[in-house]
Short mmCIF file of C-alpha atoms and ligand atoms in Angstrom, two decimals:
data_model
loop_
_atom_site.label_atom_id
_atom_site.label_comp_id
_atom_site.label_asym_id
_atom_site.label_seq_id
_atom_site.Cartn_x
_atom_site.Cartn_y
_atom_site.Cartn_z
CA UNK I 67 -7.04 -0.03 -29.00
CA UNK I 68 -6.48 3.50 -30.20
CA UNK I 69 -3.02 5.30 -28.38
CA UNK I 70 -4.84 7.38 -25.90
CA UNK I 71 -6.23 4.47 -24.39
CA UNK I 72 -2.57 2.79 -24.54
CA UNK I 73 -1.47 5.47 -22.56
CA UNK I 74 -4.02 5.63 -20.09
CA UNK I 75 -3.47 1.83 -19.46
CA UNK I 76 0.54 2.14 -19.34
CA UNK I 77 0.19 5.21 -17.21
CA UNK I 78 -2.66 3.60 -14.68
CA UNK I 79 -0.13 0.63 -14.20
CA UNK I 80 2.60 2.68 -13.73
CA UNK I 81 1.25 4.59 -11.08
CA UNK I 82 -0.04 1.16 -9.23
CA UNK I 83 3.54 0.23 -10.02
CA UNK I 84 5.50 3.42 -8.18
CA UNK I 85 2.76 2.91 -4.98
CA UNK I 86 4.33 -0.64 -4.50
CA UNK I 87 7.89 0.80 -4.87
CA UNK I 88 7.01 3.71 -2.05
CA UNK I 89 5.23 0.95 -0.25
CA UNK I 90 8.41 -1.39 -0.01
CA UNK I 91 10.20 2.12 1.11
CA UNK I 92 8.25 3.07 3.85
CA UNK I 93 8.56 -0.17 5.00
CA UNK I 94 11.93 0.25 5.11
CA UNK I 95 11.69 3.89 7.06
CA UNK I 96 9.80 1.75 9.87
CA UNK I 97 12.76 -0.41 10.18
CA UNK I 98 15.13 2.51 10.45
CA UNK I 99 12.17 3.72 12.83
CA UNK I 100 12.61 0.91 15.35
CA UNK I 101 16.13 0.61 14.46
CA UNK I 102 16.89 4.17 15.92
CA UNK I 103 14.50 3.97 18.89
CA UNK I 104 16.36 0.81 20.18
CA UNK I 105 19.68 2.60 19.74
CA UNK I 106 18.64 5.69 21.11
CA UNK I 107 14.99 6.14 22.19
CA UNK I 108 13.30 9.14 20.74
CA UNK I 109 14.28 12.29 19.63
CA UNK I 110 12.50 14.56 16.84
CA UNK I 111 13.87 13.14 13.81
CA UNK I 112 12.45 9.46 15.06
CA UNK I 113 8.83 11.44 15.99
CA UNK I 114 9.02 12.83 12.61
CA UNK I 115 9.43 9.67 11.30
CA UNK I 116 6.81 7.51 13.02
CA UNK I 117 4.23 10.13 12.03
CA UNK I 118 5.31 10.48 8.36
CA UNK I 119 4.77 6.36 8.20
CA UNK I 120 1.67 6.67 9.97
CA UNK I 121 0.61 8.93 7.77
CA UNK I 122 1.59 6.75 4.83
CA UNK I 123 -0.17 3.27 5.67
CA UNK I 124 -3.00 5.34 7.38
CA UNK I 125 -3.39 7.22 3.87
CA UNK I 126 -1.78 6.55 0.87
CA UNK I 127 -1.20 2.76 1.45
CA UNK I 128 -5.10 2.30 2.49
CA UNK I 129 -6.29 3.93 -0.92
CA UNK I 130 -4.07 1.84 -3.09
CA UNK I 131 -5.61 -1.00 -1.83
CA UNK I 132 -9.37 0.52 -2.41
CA UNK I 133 -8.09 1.27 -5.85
CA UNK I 134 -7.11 -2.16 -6.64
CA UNK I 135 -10.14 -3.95 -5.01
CA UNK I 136 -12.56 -0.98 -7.15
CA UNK I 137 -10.72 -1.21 -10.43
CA UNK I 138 -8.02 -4.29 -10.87
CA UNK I 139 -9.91 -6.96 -8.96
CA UNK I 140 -13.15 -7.44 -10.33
CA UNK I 141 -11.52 -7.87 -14.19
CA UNK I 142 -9.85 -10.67 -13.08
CA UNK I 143 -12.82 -12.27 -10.89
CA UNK I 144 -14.38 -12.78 -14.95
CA UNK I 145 -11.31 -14.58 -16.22
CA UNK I 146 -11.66 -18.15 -17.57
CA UNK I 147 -8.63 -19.19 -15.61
CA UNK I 148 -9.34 -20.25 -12.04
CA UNK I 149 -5.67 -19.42 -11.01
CA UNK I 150 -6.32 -15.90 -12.13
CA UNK I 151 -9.81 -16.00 -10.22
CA UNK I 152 -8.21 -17.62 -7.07
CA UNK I 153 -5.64 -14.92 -7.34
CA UNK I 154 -7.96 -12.35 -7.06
CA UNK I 155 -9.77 -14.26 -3.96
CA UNK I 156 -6.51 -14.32 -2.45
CA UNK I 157 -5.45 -10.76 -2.84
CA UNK I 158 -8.26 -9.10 -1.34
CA UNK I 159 -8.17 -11.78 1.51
CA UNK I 160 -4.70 -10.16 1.94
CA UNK I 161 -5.84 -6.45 2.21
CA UNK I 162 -8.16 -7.68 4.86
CA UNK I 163 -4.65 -9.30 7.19
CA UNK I 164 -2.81 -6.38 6.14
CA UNK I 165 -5.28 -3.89 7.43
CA UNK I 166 -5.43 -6.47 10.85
CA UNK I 167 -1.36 -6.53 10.92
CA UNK I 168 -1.21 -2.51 10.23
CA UNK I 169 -3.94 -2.01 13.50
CA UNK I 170 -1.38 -3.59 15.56
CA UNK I 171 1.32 -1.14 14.77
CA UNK I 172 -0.13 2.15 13.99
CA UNK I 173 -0.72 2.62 18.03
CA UNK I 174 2.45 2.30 18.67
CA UNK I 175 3.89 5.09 15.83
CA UNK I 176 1.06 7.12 17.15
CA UNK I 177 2.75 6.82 20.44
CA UNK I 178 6.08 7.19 19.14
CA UNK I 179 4.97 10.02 17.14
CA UNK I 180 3.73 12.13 20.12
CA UNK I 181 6.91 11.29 22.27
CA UNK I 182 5.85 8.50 24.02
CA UNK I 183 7.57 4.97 24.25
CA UNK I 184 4.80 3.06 26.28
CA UNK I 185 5.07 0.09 23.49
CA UNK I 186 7.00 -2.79 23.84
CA UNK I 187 10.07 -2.21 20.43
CA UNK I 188 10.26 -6.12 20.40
CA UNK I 189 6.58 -6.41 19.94
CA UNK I 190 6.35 -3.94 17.04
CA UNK I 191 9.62 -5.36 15.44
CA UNK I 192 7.96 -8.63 15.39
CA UNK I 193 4.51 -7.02 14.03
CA UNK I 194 6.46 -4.98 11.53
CA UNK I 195 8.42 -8.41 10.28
CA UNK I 196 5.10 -10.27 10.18
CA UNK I 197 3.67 -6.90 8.24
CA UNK I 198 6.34 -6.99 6.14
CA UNK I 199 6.39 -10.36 5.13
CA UNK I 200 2.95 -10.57 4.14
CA UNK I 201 3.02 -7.06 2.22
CA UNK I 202 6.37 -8.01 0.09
CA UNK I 203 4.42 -11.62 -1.18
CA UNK I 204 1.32 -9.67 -1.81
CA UNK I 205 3.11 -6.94 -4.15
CA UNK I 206 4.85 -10.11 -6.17
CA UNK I 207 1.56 -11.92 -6.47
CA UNK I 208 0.17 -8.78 -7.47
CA UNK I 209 2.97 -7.94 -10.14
CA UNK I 210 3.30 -11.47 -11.06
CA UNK I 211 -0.18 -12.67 -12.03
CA UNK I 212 -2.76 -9.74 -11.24
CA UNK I 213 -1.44 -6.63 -12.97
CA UNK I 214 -0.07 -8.19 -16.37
CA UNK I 215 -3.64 -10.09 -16.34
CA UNK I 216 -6.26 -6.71 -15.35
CA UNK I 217 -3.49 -4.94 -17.67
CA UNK I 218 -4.58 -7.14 -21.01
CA UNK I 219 -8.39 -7.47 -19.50
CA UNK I 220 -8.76 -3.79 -19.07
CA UNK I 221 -7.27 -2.47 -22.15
CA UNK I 222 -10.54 -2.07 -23.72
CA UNK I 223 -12.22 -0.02 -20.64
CA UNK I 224 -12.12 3.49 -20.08
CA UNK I 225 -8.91 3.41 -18.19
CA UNK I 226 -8.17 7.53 -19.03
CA UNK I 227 -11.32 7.37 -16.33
CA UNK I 228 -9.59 4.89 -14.12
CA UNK I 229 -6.66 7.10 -13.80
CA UNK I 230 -8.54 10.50 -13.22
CA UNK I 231 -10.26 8.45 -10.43
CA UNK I 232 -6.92 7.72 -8.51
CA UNK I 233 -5.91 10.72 -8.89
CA UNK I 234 -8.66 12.44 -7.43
CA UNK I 235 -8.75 10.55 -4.10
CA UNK I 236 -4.69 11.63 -3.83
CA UNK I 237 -5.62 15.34 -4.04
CA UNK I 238 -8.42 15.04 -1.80
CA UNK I 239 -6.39 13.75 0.37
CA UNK I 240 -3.27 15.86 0.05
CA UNK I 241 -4.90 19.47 -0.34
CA UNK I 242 -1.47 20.98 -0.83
CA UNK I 243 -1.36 19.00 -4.33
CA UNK I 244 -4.56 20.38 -5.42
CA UNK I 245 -3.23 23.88 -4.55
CA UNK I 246 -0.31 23.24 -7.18
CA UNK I 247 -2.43 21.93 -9.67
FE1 FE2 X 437 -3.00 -5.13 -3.04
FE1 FE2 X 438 -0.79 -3.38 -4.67
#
């Protein structure tokens, strides 16, 4: 593999790699989130919160997962090892509970984000733990078994490609980053 394709491969992994590390942070932000509106209801900096999360998981979190089932799943669905296979099974299974767990809370930081506390903080506690616990397996399954694995499988593939792709969604989704660029 010549070093530009290196490159491309180290820096598409690395950028899968920072999304889990500012997924496992917003997840803490919620927990501050419900934290702060049982202490003390609402007030702007706990709005500003709840929409910045929703924002997140609505955005950010949603596209990482369309990356991974477009570009780090299928290499593994052609390995010769059924664990690897079975991995990749699993995984996208898991997009499809965390998209069902995320539906149950994003109406509540919606609510929370426009002032209102209609929603039951119990409720979305326990949907945030169950959220949680599901997301925080799913990133060490993924880092574990299915990143080293597409890592090695895809470092013949136009991965320079790969990377301009992810990209691309990000600053069509955040204009502002485009307008740097
Ligand atoms: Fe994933
Ligand atoms: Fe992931």
């Amino acid at each position: 593999m010549c070093a530009a394709s290196t490159s491309a491969v180290i820096a598409v992994f690395e950028f899968l790699d920072s999304t889990h590390r500012e997924i496992q942070q917003q997840l803490r932000q919620l927990h501050q989130l419900v934290d702060a509106i049982e202490r003390g209801g609402l007030n702007q900096a706990a709005r500003d919160k709840a929409r910045r999360v929703l924002t997140y998981f609505n955005g950010e979190a949603r596209q990482h997962h369309l990356d991974e089932e477009k570009h780090i799943f299928p290499s593994l669905r052609t390995s010769p090892n059924p664990e690897v296979v079975q991995a990749a099974e699993h995984l996208t299974q898991d997009h499809g509970w965390l998209e069902e767990n995320w539906l149950q809370i994003a109406p509540s930081l919606e609510a929370a984000a426009n002032g209102n506390l209609w929603f039951d903080t119990q409720e979305l506690r326990h949907a945030l733990e169950v959220f949680e616990a599901l997301y925080l397996d799913h990133i060490v399954l993924e880092e574990a078994i299915a990143y080293p694995e597409a890592r090695q499988r895809l470092a013949s593939h136009d991965t320079a490609g790969m990377g301009r792709e992810m990209a691309r969604r990000r600053t069509l989704l955040r204009p502002e980053v485009m307008a740097r660029a």
